[in-house]
XYZ file of C-alpha atoms in Angstrom:
735
model
C 8.836 -58.142 -34.847
C 7.933 -56.299 -38.031
C 9.098 -52.771 -38.721
C 5.500 -51.490 -38.787
C 4.705 -53.030 -35.384
C 7.903 -51.593 -33.917
C 7.018 -48.172 -35.371
C 3.536 -48.374 -33.849
C 4.923 -49.234 -30.424
C 7.440 -46.389 -30.589
C 4.733 -43.906 -31.630
C 2.525 -45.088 -28.745
C 5.368 -44.696 -26.253
C 6.126 -41.229 -27.633
C 2.469 -40.239 -27.460
C 2.204 -41.438 -23.865
C 5.278 -39.456 -22.926
C 3.986 -36.341 -24.655
C 0.547 -36.733 -23.074
C 1.994 -37.315 -19.606
C 4.454 -34.468 -20.030
C 1.728 -32.092 -21.157
C -0.435 -33.071 -18.194
C 2.491 -32.653 -15.799
C 3.337 -29.250 -17.256
C -0.214 -28.117 -16.708
C -0.084 -29.148 -13.040
C 2.936 -26.861 -12.563
C 2.647 -23.082 -12.443
C 4.921 -20.091 -12.655
C 4.726 -17.418 -9.964
C 2.799 -15.279 -12.477
C 0.159 -17.977 -12.963
C -0.496 -19.137 -9.391
C -4.288 -19.495 -9.286
C -4.748 -19.877 -5.533
C -3.462 -18.483 -2.272
C -0.847 -21.097 -1.539
C 2.745 -21.894 -0.847
C 4.507 -22.595 -4.144
C 6.985 -25.465 -3.905
C 9.877 -25.513 -6.352
C 9.764 -28.377 -8.874
C 12.563 -29.902 -10.924
C 11.533 -27.691 -13.855
C 13.198 -24.250 -13.650
C 10.735 -21.479 -12.880
C 7.812 -23.845 -12.214
C 6.186 -24.648 -8.908
C 3.720 -27.059 -7.353
C 0.846 -25.422 -5.461
C 0.752 -26.191 -1.769
C -1.708 -24.581 0.645
C -1.919 -23.019 3.259
C -1.156 -19.744 4.995
C -3.411 -17.963 7.476
C -3.131 -14.876 9.660
C -4.539 -13.935 13.042
C -4.491 -10.293 14.163
C -5.057 -9.139 17.735
C -5.221 -5.376 18.353
C -5.270 -3.565 21.684
C -6.299 0.113 21.697
C -5.720 2.299 24.760
C -6.666 5.883 24.024
C -4.562 6.876 21.029
C -1.915 4.151 21.489
C -2.321 0.884 19.555
C -0.471 -2.411 20.074
C -0.938 -5.140 17.456
C 0.111 -8.809 17.316
C 0.117 -10.478 13.886
C 0.425 -14.279 13.862
C 1.132 -16.059 10.557
C 0.906 -19.835 10.109
C 2.897 -21.580 7.386
C 2.039 -25.229 6.613
C 4.124 -27.485 4.421
C 1.952 -30.352 3.089
C 4.686 -31.684 0.812
C 7.271 -34.390 1.424
C 10.118 -31.887 0.994
C 11.848 -29.267 3.123
C 10.822 -25.792 1.997
C 11.467 -22.086 2.549
C 8.350 -19.913 2.763
C 8.048 -16.294 1.677
C 5.051 -14.187 2.645
C 4.440 -10.519 1.825
C 2.105 -8.602 4.123
C 1.017 -4.991 4.669
C 1.141 -2.980 7.901
C 0.194 0.618 8.737
C 2.773 3.042 7.344
C 3.555 4.515 10.787
C 3.978 1.178 12.565
C 7.051 0.583 14.728
C 7.730 -3.174 14.384
C 9.778 -4.352 17.348
C 9.068 -8.016 18.176
C 9.397 -11.374 16.386
C 8.730 -14.823 17.817
C 8.834 -18.167 16.031
C 7.350 -21.493 17.099
C 8.027 -24.901 15.526
C 6.414 -27.757 17.417
C 7.282 -27.184 21.061
C 10.299 -24.986 20.330
C 10.153 -21.174 20.698
C 12.681 -18.704 19.272
C 12.803 -14.987 20.140
C 13.869 -12.530 17.430
C 16.165 -9.530 17.640
C 16.772 -6.363 15.635
C 19.943 -6.396 13.519
C 21.420 -4.286 10.737
C 19.643 -5.429 7.569
C 22.579 -6.928 5.670
C 23.926 -8.634 8.780
C 20.493 -10.114 9.499
C 20.238 -11.364 5.923
C 23.675 -13.035 6.160
C 22.719 -14.739 9.433
C 19.473 -15.960 7.892
C 21.177 -17.366 4.784
C 23.788 -19.141 6.922
C 21.116 -20.694 9.139
C 19.131 -21.725 6.069
C 22.120 -23.466 4.514
C 22.993 -25.145 7.827
C 19.503 -26.629 8.041
C 18.398 -24.551 11.043
C 14.929 -23.050 11.192
C 14.962 -19.268 10.853
C 12.595 -16.357 10.270
C 13.514 -12.981 8.776
C 11.155 -9.968 8.742
C 12.267 -7.187 6.397
C 10.734 -3.818 5.532
C 10.146 -3.698 1.791
C 8.673 -0.193 2.086
C 7.274 1.567 5.185
C 3.897 -0.167 4.817
C 4.940 -3.468 3.172
C 6.947 -6.198 4.918
C 8.192 -9.652 3.941
C 8.640 -12.704 6.156
C 11.029 -15.464 5.072
C 10.782 -18.763 6.988
C 13.545 -21.300 6.307
C 13.523 -25.087 6.707
C 9.863 -25.965 7.139
C 9.877 -29.757 7.365
C 7.473 -32.142 5.610
C 3.993 -31.791 7.102
C 5.227 -29.180 9.568
C 3.527 -25.990 10.761
C 5.664 -22.952 11.580
C 4.135 -20.012 13.451
C 5.780 -16.580 13.103
C 4.482 -13.740 15.277
C 5.327 -10.033 15.044
C 4.263 -7.083 17.200
C 4.179 -3.374 16.462
C 3.129 -0.048 17.959
C 1.278 2.837 16.317
C -0.682 5.944 17.305
C -4.182 7.135 16.411
C -5.734 10.581 16.368
C -9.360 11.570 15.761
C -10.419 12.905 12.360
C -13.782 14.562 11.864
C -14.791 13.756 15.431
C -14.118 10.021 15.026
C -11.240 7.588 15.578
C -10.445 5.315 12.617
C -8.320 2.222 13.072
C -7.225 0.992 9.643
C -5.584 -2.431 9.267
C -4.256 -3.094 5.734
C -4.851 -6.714 4.741
C -3.703 -6.840 1.113
C -0.615 -5.696 -0.808
C -1.927 -4.352 -4.094
C 0.152 -4.720 -7.295
C 2.220 -1.608 -7.953
C 2.999 0.067 -11.254
C 6.722 0.673 -11.738
C 7.508 3.410 -14.289
C 11.262 2.819 -14.126
C 12.829 0.637 -16.831
C 12.400 -3.030 -15.902
C 15.524 -5.098 -16.483
C 14.328 -8.404 -15.009
C 12.792 -10.977 -17.308
C 9.158 -10.957 -16.208
C 5.692 -11.348 -17.702
C 3.610 -8.242 -18.348
C -0.074 -7.788 -19.054
C 0.427 -5.139 -21.717
C -0.103 -2.183 -19.340
C 3.335 -2.034 -17.752
C 1.966 -3.741 -14.632
C 4.279 -6.486 -13.457
C 4.767 -8.858 -10.570
C 8.497 -8.119 -10.480
C 9.197 -7.427 -6.841
C 5.649 -8.495 -6.016
C 4.411 -11.955 -5.050
C 2.058 -13.884 -7.332
C -1.648 -13.060 -7.288
C -4.506 -15.417 -6.567
C -7.108 -15.335 -9.345
C -10.594 -14.706 -7.855
C -12.205 -16.111 -11.019
C -11.045 -19.616 -10.035
C -12.406 -19.516 -6.477
C -14.753 -22.177 -5.177
C -17.912 -20.669 -3.731
C -16.997 -21.479 -0.105
C -13.204 -21.313 -0.420
C -11.277 -18.627 1.475
C -7.766 -17.847 0.270
C -5.317 -16.327 2.738
C -7.887 -16.417 5.575
C -7.630 -13.742 8.258
C -9.121 -13.637 11.745
C -9.037 -10.336 13.618
C -10.103 -8.978 17.010
C -9.832 -5.577 18.711
C -9.830 -4.870 22.453
C -10.884 -1.229 22.652
C -10.463 1.095 25.633
C -11.319 4.471 24.124
C -10.862 6.549 27.271
C -14.221 8.257 26.730
C -17.873 7.296 26.276
C -18.576 5.875 22.814
C -21.659 6.940 20.859
C -21.174 4.693 17.799
C -18.882 1.799 16.885
C -18.910 0.415 13.324
C -16.852 -1.532 10.775
C -17.798 -0.212 7.306
C -16.290 -3.001 5.176
C -16.596 -6.212 7.226
C -19.206 -8.004 9.308
C -18.145 -7.935 12.963
C -19.398 -9.084 16.359
C -19.336 -6.338 19.000
C -19.507 -6.882 22.771
C -19.468 -3.626 24.774
C -18.274 -4.135 28.334
C -18.615 -0.506 29.396
C -19.429 2.982 28.064
C -15.923 3.331 26.584
C -14.770 -0.286 26.196
C -15.610 -3.055 23.755
C -14.367 -6.234 22.109
C -14.772 -6.353 18.339
C -14.088 -9.444 16.209
C -14.628 -10.468 12.620
C -17.669 -12.740 12.467
C -15.487 -15.404 10.882
C -12.362 -15.826 8.777
C -12.318 -13.493 5.766
C -10.120 -13.407 2.656
C -7.319 -10.848 2.800
C -8.627 -8.890 -0.178
C -9.578 -5.522 1.341
C -8.431 -3.385 4.254
C -10.200 -3.580 7.621
C -11.427 -0.410 9.303
C -13.002 0.190 12.710
C -14.600 3.561 13.481
C -15.701 4.824 16.885
C -17.274 8.174 17.685
C -17.405 9.843 21.105
C -20.623 11.095 22.626
C -21.201 14.823 22.358
C -18.736 16.661 24.559
C -16.631 13.541 25.234
C -14.143 13.936 22.376
C -10.615 14.840 23.495
C -9.357 18.163 22.124
C -5.804 17.481 23.244
C -3.771 14.576 24.633
C -0.234 14.225 25.985
C 1.568 10.939 26.726
C 5.086 10.225 27.990
C 7.590 7.382 28.291
C 11.067 7.551 29.833
C 13.945 5.681 28.215
C 17.457 5.939 29.652
C 17.936 9.642 30.450
C 15.374 10.963 27.969
C 11.664 11.730 28.141
C 9.605 10.969 25.042
C 6.291 12.760 24.480
C 3.426 12.333 22.046
C 1.144 15.363 21.690
C -2.218 15.368 19.918
C -4.250 18.533 19.268
C -7.601 18.831 17.489
C -8.706 22.308 16.349
C -12.194 23.744 16.941
C -14.868 21.786 15.059
C -16.512 24.777 13.408
C -15.047 27.370 11.039
C -18.395 28.952 10.168
C -18.243 32.716 9.854
C -14.555 32.811 8.966
C -13.683 34.739 5.805
C -13.411 32.595 2.673
C -10.668 33.204 0.110
C -10.905 32.586 -3.633
C -9.255 29.295 -4.605
C -7.486 27.767 -7.564
C -8.205 24.022 -7.407
C -6.412 21.525 -9.645
C -8.042 18.073 -9.675
C -5.624 15.263 -10.622
C -7.544 12.064 -11.386
C -5.949 8.607 -11.707
C -7.546 6.644 -14.584
C -4.981 3.815 -14.692
C -5.778 0.096 -14.836
C -5.824 -0.366 -11.059
C -8.723 2.123 -10.893
C -10.871 0.035 -13.231
C -14.196 -1.094 -11.785
C -15.538 0.237 -8.484
C -12.652 2.671 -7.914
C -13.218 4.737 -11.073
C -16.948 4.902 -10.332
C -16.182 6.275 -6.861
C -13.681 8.737 -8.326
C -16.121 10.091 -10.933
C -18.797 10.591 -8.296
C -16.390 12.332 -5.923
C -14.946 14.562 -8.638
C -18.398 15.650 -9.796
C -19.330 16.526 -6.224
C -16.136 18.551 -5.798
C -16.761 20.521 -8.981
C -20.277 21.440 -7.913
C -18.952 22.880 -4.624
C -16.827 25.474 -6.414
C -17.928 29.117 -6.289
C -17.887 31.635 -9.174
C -14.814 33.412 -7.706
C -12.840 30.120 -7.811
C -10.860 28.717 -10.733
C -10.245 25.048 -11.585
C -8.613 22.575 -13.927
C -8.712 18.780 -14.312
C -5.902 16.349 -15.165
C -6.583 12.682 -15.981
C -3.584 10.350 -16.178
C -2.639 6.771 -16.987
C 0.197 6.079 -19.454
C -0.333 9.602 -20.776
C -2.052 12.483 -19.090
C -4.683 14.919 -20.273
C -5.834 18.325 -19.084
C -9.246 19.926 -19.278
C -7.749 23.295 -20.255
C -4.272 24.713 -20.797
C -4.773 26.953 -17.737
C -7.301 27.052 -14.900
C -10.733 28.410 -15.842
C -13.337 30.417 -13.855
C -15.867 28.183 -12.075
C -18.936 29.582 -13.830
C -22.090 27.407 -13.883
C -21.557 26.755 -17.597
C -17.947 25.699 -17.080
C -18.924 23.390 -14.199
C -21.584 21.631 -16.286
C -19.157 21.155 -19.173
C -16.529 19.765 -16.800
C -19.047 17.367 -15.223
C -19.867 15.957 -18.668
C -16.157 15.384 -19.215
C -15.739 13.658 -15.845
C -18.632 11.294 -16.552
C -16.787 10.098 -19.661
C -13.594 9.093 -17.846
C -12.617 5.409 -18.160
C -9.767 3.472 -16.543
C -6.944 1.536 -18.211
C -3.185 1.578 -18.682
C -0.239 2.282 -16.421
C 0.168 4.770 -13.576
C 2.591 7.473 -14.712
C 2.179 9.983 -11.869
C 5.351 12.037 -12.105
C 4.560 14.334 -15.062
C 0.927 15.087 -14.157
C 1.899 15.878 -10.581
C 4.757 18.079 -11.799
C 2.377 19.910 -14.161
C -0.232 20.374 -11.408
C 2.309 21.861 -8.966
C 3.527 24.545 -11.371
C 2.264 27.937 -10.175
C 2.654 30.344 -13.089
C -0.792 31.857 -13.612
C -0.649 35.574 -12.630
C -4.458 35.688 -12.326
C -4.420 33.282 -9.333
C -1.517 34.623 -7.249
C -3.822 35.932 -4.513
C -5.912 32.757 -4.265
C -5.500 29.652 -2.125
C -3.835 27.144 -4.454
C -4.851 23.526 -3.828
C -4.119 20.298 -5.716
C -6.574 17.424 -5.097
C -5.007 14.083 -6.055
C -7.529 11.211 -6.420
C -5.814 7.817 -6.762
C -5.203 4.413 -5.211
C -1.465 5.205 -5.236
C -0.500 1.822 -6.708
C 3.042 2.801 -7.724
C 6.578 1.837 -6.795
C 8.288 5.210 -7.336
C 7.105 7.010 -4.186
C 10.593 8.372 -3.503
C 10.747 10.292 -6.792
C 7.239 11.648 -6.203
C 8.022 12.821 -2.658
C 11.183 14.512 -3.904
C 9.163 16.271 -6.608
C 6.634 17.522 -4.032
C 9.370 18.904 -1.766
C 10.995 20.774 -4.667
C 7.911 22.091 -6.464
C 5.316 22.652 -3.722
C 5.851 26.372 -3.138
C 2.618 27.925 -1.822
C 0.491 25.051 -3.155
C -1.166 22.614 -0.739
C -1.556 18.969 -1.786
C -4.519 16.829 -0.686
C -4.769 13.106 -1.413
C -7.945 11.044 -1.741
C -7.337 7.287 -1.449
C -9.802 5.361 -3.603
C -10.756 1.669 -3.454
C -10.461 -1.384 -1.210
C -6.670 -1.275 -0.729
C -5.148 2.177 -1.414
C -1.446 2.748 -0.876
C -1.788 4.455 2.513
C 1.947 5.151 2.697
C 1.867 7.250 -0.460
C -1.389 8.976 0.538
C -0.317 10.075 3.999
C 3.278 10.967 3.125
C 2.330 12.915 0.003
C -0.224 14.920 2.006
C 2.318 15.564 4.776
C 5.022 16.673 2.333
C 2.346 18.741 0.586
C 1.212 20.374 3.872
C -2.332 19.191 3.200
C -4.597 16.376 4.368
C -5.702 12.950 3.183
C -8.869 10.856 3.203
C -9.647 7.215 2.334
C -12.821 6.155 0.519
C -13.481 2.420 0.632
C -16.892 2.094 -1.045
C -19.514 4.106 -2.877
C -21.576 4.592 0.265
C -18.762 6.752 1.674
C -18.149 9.003 -1.328
C -20.761 11.667 -0.629
C -20.044 12.151 3.083
C -16.255 11.977 2.907
C -15.822 14.146 -0.163
C -18.236 16.756 1.160
C -16.374 16.744 4.469
C -12.969 17.121 2.804
C -13.953 19.979 0.510
C -15.824 21.810 3.247
C -12.797 21.809 5.535
C -10.135 22.759 2.966
C -12.048 25.832 1.851
C -10.779 27.553 5.002
C -7.724 26.300 7.014
C -8.202 26.348 10.799
C -4.536 27.083 11.589
C -1.494 27.918 9.475
C 2.191 28.660 10.212
C 2.160 26.251 13.168
C 5.207 25.762 15.386
C 5.948 24.105 18.726
C 8.040 26.421 20.923
C 10.141 25.069 23.803
C 10.862 27.219 26.878
C 14.246 28.884 27.221
C 16.936 26.446 28.241
C 15.097 23.312 27.042
C 16.633 21.348 24.193
C 14.637 18.795 22.279
C 13.981 17.024 18.984
C 10.520 17.620 17.496
C 8.917 15.667 14.637
C 7.563 16.562 12.197
C 10.014 19.441 12.043
C 7.661 21.425 9.780
C 4.103 21.094 11.049
C 1.495 21.165 8.247
C -1.514 23.457 8.130
C -4.398 22.361 10.314
C -7.939 21.922 9.000
C -11.177 21.458 10.897
C -11.384 17.836 11.987
C -7.696 17.203 11.149
C -5.532 16.648 14.260
C -1.879 17.464 14.830
C 0.324 14.686 16.228
C 3.781 15.840 17.323
C 6.547 13.725 18.885
C 9.110 15.323 21.235
C 12.231 14.028 22.971
C 13.815 16.076 25.739
C 15.558 15.546 29.070
C 12.921 17.459 31.022
C 9.831 16.131 32.802
C 8.573 19.620 33.643
C 8.082 22.929 31.882
C 5.500 24.375 29.520
C 5.711 24.071 25.759
C 3.659 26.344 23.512
C 1.878 25.562 20.264
C 1.525 28.698 18.104
C -0.264 29.322 14.841
C -2.337 31.759 12.829
C -6.054 31.554 12.050
C -8.248 33.702 9.815
C -9.421 35.553 12.936
C -5.988 36.154 14.486
C -3.064 34.486 16.333
C -3.585 31.152 18.103
C -1.637 29.936 21.146
C -1.935 26.909 23.453
C 0.222 26.220 26.532
C 0.959 22.554 27.349
C 2.466 21.613 30.770
C 4.717 18.566 30.387
C 4.214 17.386 33.971
C 0.578 16.556 33.163
C 1.534 13.900 30.580
C 0.121 10.404 31.170
C 2.516 7.442 31.185
C 2.140 5.042 28.247
C 4.474 2.233 27.123
C 5.695 2.395 23.535
C 5.809 6.194 23.199
C 9.609 6.125 22.815
C 9.375 3.799 19.819
C 6.673 5.961 18.272
C 9.007 8.954 18.598
C 11.776 6.911 16.952
C 9.438 5.925 14.098
C 8.632 9.589 13.460
C 12.329 10.510 13.599
C 13.146 7.837 11.029
C 10.307 9.116 8.830
C 11.716 12.644 9.051
C 15.214 11.395 8.208
C 13.892 9.452 5.218
C 12.192 12.658 4.056
C 15.487 14.526 4.488
C 17.095 12.142 1.980
C 14.657 13.523 -0.607
C 15.684 17.122 -0.002
C 17.354 18.901 -2.943
C 20.208 19.821 -0.571
C 21.102 16.128 -0.117
C 23.100 15.712 -3.303
C 26.442 14.330 -2.172
C 26.825 10.630 -1.385
C 28.525 11.493 1.890
C 25.469 13.543 2.988
C 23.114 10.674 2.238
C 25.455 8.321 4.083
C 25.280 10.562 7.164
C 21.467 10.479 7.073
C 21.514 6.687 6.689
C 23.846 6.398 9.674
C 21.340 8.348 11.794
C 18.496 6.123 10.623
C 20.458 2.978 11.455
C 21.491 4.255 14.884
C 17.921 5.268 15.750
C 16.481 1.914 14.645
C 19.095 -0.072 16.598
C 18.836 2.095 19.716
C 15.049 1.780 19.833
C 14.950 -1.782 18.412
C 12.528 -1.284 15.532
C 12.575 -2.327 11.898
C 13.404 0.192 9.200
C 14.824 0.344 5.705
C 18.198 -0.487 7.256
C 17.242 -2.954 10.020
C 15.420 -6.289 10.148
C 14.066 -8.770 12.688
C 15.859 -12.121 12.742
C 15.023 -15.278 14.713
C 17.186 -18.418 14.443
C 16.800 -21.791 16.127
C 20.100 -23.222 17.373
C 19.155 -26.803 16.538
C 19.765 -28.223 13.060
C 16.449 -29.525 11.697
C 16.976 -30.334 8.015
C 19.346 -33.239 7.282
C 22.284 -32.308 5.081
C 21.134 -34.853 2.492
C 17.780 -33.094 2.001
C 17.494 -30.211 -0.465
C 15.588 -27.016 0.386
C 12.884 -25.810 -2.018
C 11.749 -22.188 -2.073
C 8.065 -21.322 -1.960
C 6.066 -18.136 -2.222
C 2.615 -17.264 -0.965
C 0.217 -15.922 -3.595
C -1.728 -12.853 -2.436
C -5.342 -11.931 -3.044
C -6.259 -9.370 -5.674
C -7.851 -6.389 -3.877
C -11.640 -6.483 -3.873
C -13.114 -4.432 -6.703
C -9.996 -4.723 -8.925
C -10.653 -6.120 -12.386
C -8.835 -9.495 -12.679
C -8.871 -9.238 -16.482
C -6.468 -6.297 -16.191
C -3.958 -7.867 -13.784
C -4.169 -11.623 -14.318
C -4.017 -14.016 -17.280
C -7.198 -14.150 -19.298
C -9.137 -17.391 -18.744
C -12.281 -16.192 -20.534
C -12.893 -13.277 -22.897
C -13.136 -10.145 -20.799
C -15.076 -7.033 -21.662
C -12.871 -4.495 -23.350
C -12.318 -1.252 -21.496
C -14.330 1.334 -23.422
C -12.400 4.297 -24.807
C -13.249 7.873 -23.999
C -16.439 9.032 -25.684
C -16.111 11.657 -28.417
C -17.307 14.533 -26.238
C -14.789 13.714 -23.512
C -12.064 13.199 -26.106
C -12.716 16.612 -27.604
C -12.328 18.308 -24.215
C -8.976 16.788 -23.275
C -5.552 17.721 -24.579
C -2.855 15.117 -24.776
C 0.395 15.910 -22.964
C 3.713 14.132 -23.233
C 3.840 11.904 -20.128
C 7.284 10.416 -20.438
C 8.638 9.850 -16.918
C 12.291 10.686 -16.282
C 14.621 7.809 -15.557
C 15.241 6.972 -11.910
C 18.578 8.758 -11.785
C 17.037 11.918 -13.285
C 13.776 11.965 -11.309
C 15.254 13.925 -8.423
C 16.356 16.695 -10.792
C 12.987 17.087 -12.514
C 12.543 18.668 -15.909
C 10.875 21.607 -17.579
C 7.082 21.538 -17.799
C 5.954 19.601 -20.878
C 4.465 21.413 -23.844
C 0.778 20.939 -24.624
C 0.228 19.120 -27.872
C -2.605 20.141 -30.176
C -3.679 16.585 -31.057
C -6.058 14.940 -28.563
C -5.499 11.299 -27.683
C -7.267 8.812 -25.444
C -5.359 7.039 -22.662
C -3.841 3.728 -23.599
C -5.879 0.759 -22.469
C -4.953 -2.693 -21.298
C -4.126 -5.862 -23.126
C -4.203 -9.364 -21.756
C -1.260 -11.207 -20.285
C 0.152 -13.996 -22.453
C 0.354 -17.137 -20.318
C 3.916 -18.368 -20.225
C 3.133 -22.028 -20.953
C -0.125 -21.682 -22.837
C 1.048 -24.176 -25.503
C 0.396 -27.178 -23.243
C -3.018 -27.667 -24.896
C -1.383 -27.986 -28.333
C 1.130 -30.454 -26.925
C -1.700 -32.438 -25.367
C -3.599 -32.671 -28.651
C -0.457 -33.703 -30.512
C 0.054 -36.435 -27.959
C -3.526 -37.667 -28.351
C -3.249 -37.678 -32.164
C 0.081 -39.530 -31.985
C -1.450 -42.078 -29.581
C -4.365 -42.640 -31.951
C -2.012 -43.056 -34.910
C 0.117 -45.509 -32.969
C -2.924 -47.555 -31.935
C -4.181 -47.744 -35.535
C -0.762 -48.808 -36.804
C -0.486 -51.428 -34.069
C -3.923 -52.897 -34.951
C -3.014 -52.947 -38.631
C 0.303 -54.669 -37.889
C -1.411 -57.406 -35.828
C -3.709 -58.296 -38.748
C -0.823 -58.855 -41.139
C 0.974 -62.225 -41.105
C 4.422 -62.146 -39.606
């Protein structure tokens, strides 16, 4: 064989290998690049996975009065020829008490149990290594959970089922059941030490599962399909029953009962909400439920104030609007926010004062101090609001710190209110809650959750720590009604300085320990544990027209299962809040609080930051000779979020427009550097206003980790062509 023919054959072999390798690389994905809602099966290439569908969820909800019991069933399917471990991240209501886990593989059933978190993790890892099937449910944060399922065999379906309890209370004369269906990406302002891929905004999937790219969807394809049904027994006659964000089938079986179901499977890309309103005069003004456990009685009390505050004196207000303009707000969310903010400004009266902060990577203020709400000032502010655009990270700490400072002597006699409009897509809630507890003073903090999947944990907790209220706005059709409702009610509190007083000789634990102010349409829900089944407790408060008092006889409480766990959930929430207190500075003090949290969670058998649900099958399923691959379920991007901001660019996306010149001229740039995690609890002095205006930083695209496969492919094709030409030339020459 001639040297030229040998060279041609070698080039052809090389080209084939390069071509095949390039094609194989393209078939593999990293967790950052997963383009569909699927299990990701580990390949022999480090950090690369093969896509493998499918995961689905079924949710069954039972509502009895204000007590809700929910069963979430998740199905993991392994279509590969390998044994795999599945990981699925899913959201739950922030006040849910998760207490039950069941697992089914074929005809085998395994019941879970609550264990201390580290012990449960060790048991799971041991079972996984031994080849036994196991499921581990852990609380990632109060409204985000993860489910690990080990040793799913080839072609096998594993069903994991969890149950939890929660409570509902009417707001604005309506009950709203909210079921979160998507875990939105969170912005983490702390230094990131892991090696991860960013999109230029500081947004990362570190600590977050991969995202399914909606731009690659087939027209009829549903990723992460969800089915959901609600059995509703309201306890009163229902006037209206609606689901504002999903198409549902409703079958009413009585004046206060109904079955509601999604009309078909839906993608898990926006939260589900069901709203029911009582007929006139049927709405409960108060409710009291009880459950006995061991020697203790557990109570859940709900109180709704009078529905009308007309005629009450109105105080001047200082209102600070804090508007999120980060990348997660891009699209529908920022349009809703602009509309709501404009409406709020136009409700202000001449005796009020206001200011506006807009934040992303940096933050900007409308003025260096609050300004009188004259008609001219309102119109100028509205023009500024209309110019707001979204892009960049979500640095909340500094703008919130600036908004909470109360140093203007001209507003000391006014009601001071901070209105925080955001989707709350951040990871540093703890530092923010600690800041609120330290800096709140006489200010009241109100949160407005914007978009299809707001961080309800941050919204509700921030409002509770801020002694205010919260509201969720899911689409533009809701902006006008909900914003008008919120601003009408906060102009005059219904009750302040509220306390629950026990009779002499009765000991008990009450949560929340510090009851927030009460606004028209905003209920109070208080949990109490005591040894007594009788006696009268008294709710006291102050209104603009004088003292308020309500007597509540304990013996009239209705029996309801699950009340004890709801009390435990509220106690754990209060203990977690105590860890944020400035007085908790010594490690031993924090350890004492953690010990109370752990004891409460174990005694009442619920998940928490320190406990998990573990289910392990005794039988060994995976042969010792078979390796176990890890897989992760990609989640949907929340509906209305711009995929060009959070996912790799697959086609040129429209650039986010900068602030217009008029808006730019009205905003001052402020240093928005966030303190490091270890310093966040201490805070810092208020930043100094800089004289040079600057627009918020906007997004850049994510570089795809293996985007050079196309170049490799072309090189392979060129090498193959060169080899073929050389081979043809060599055949024509005599040997």
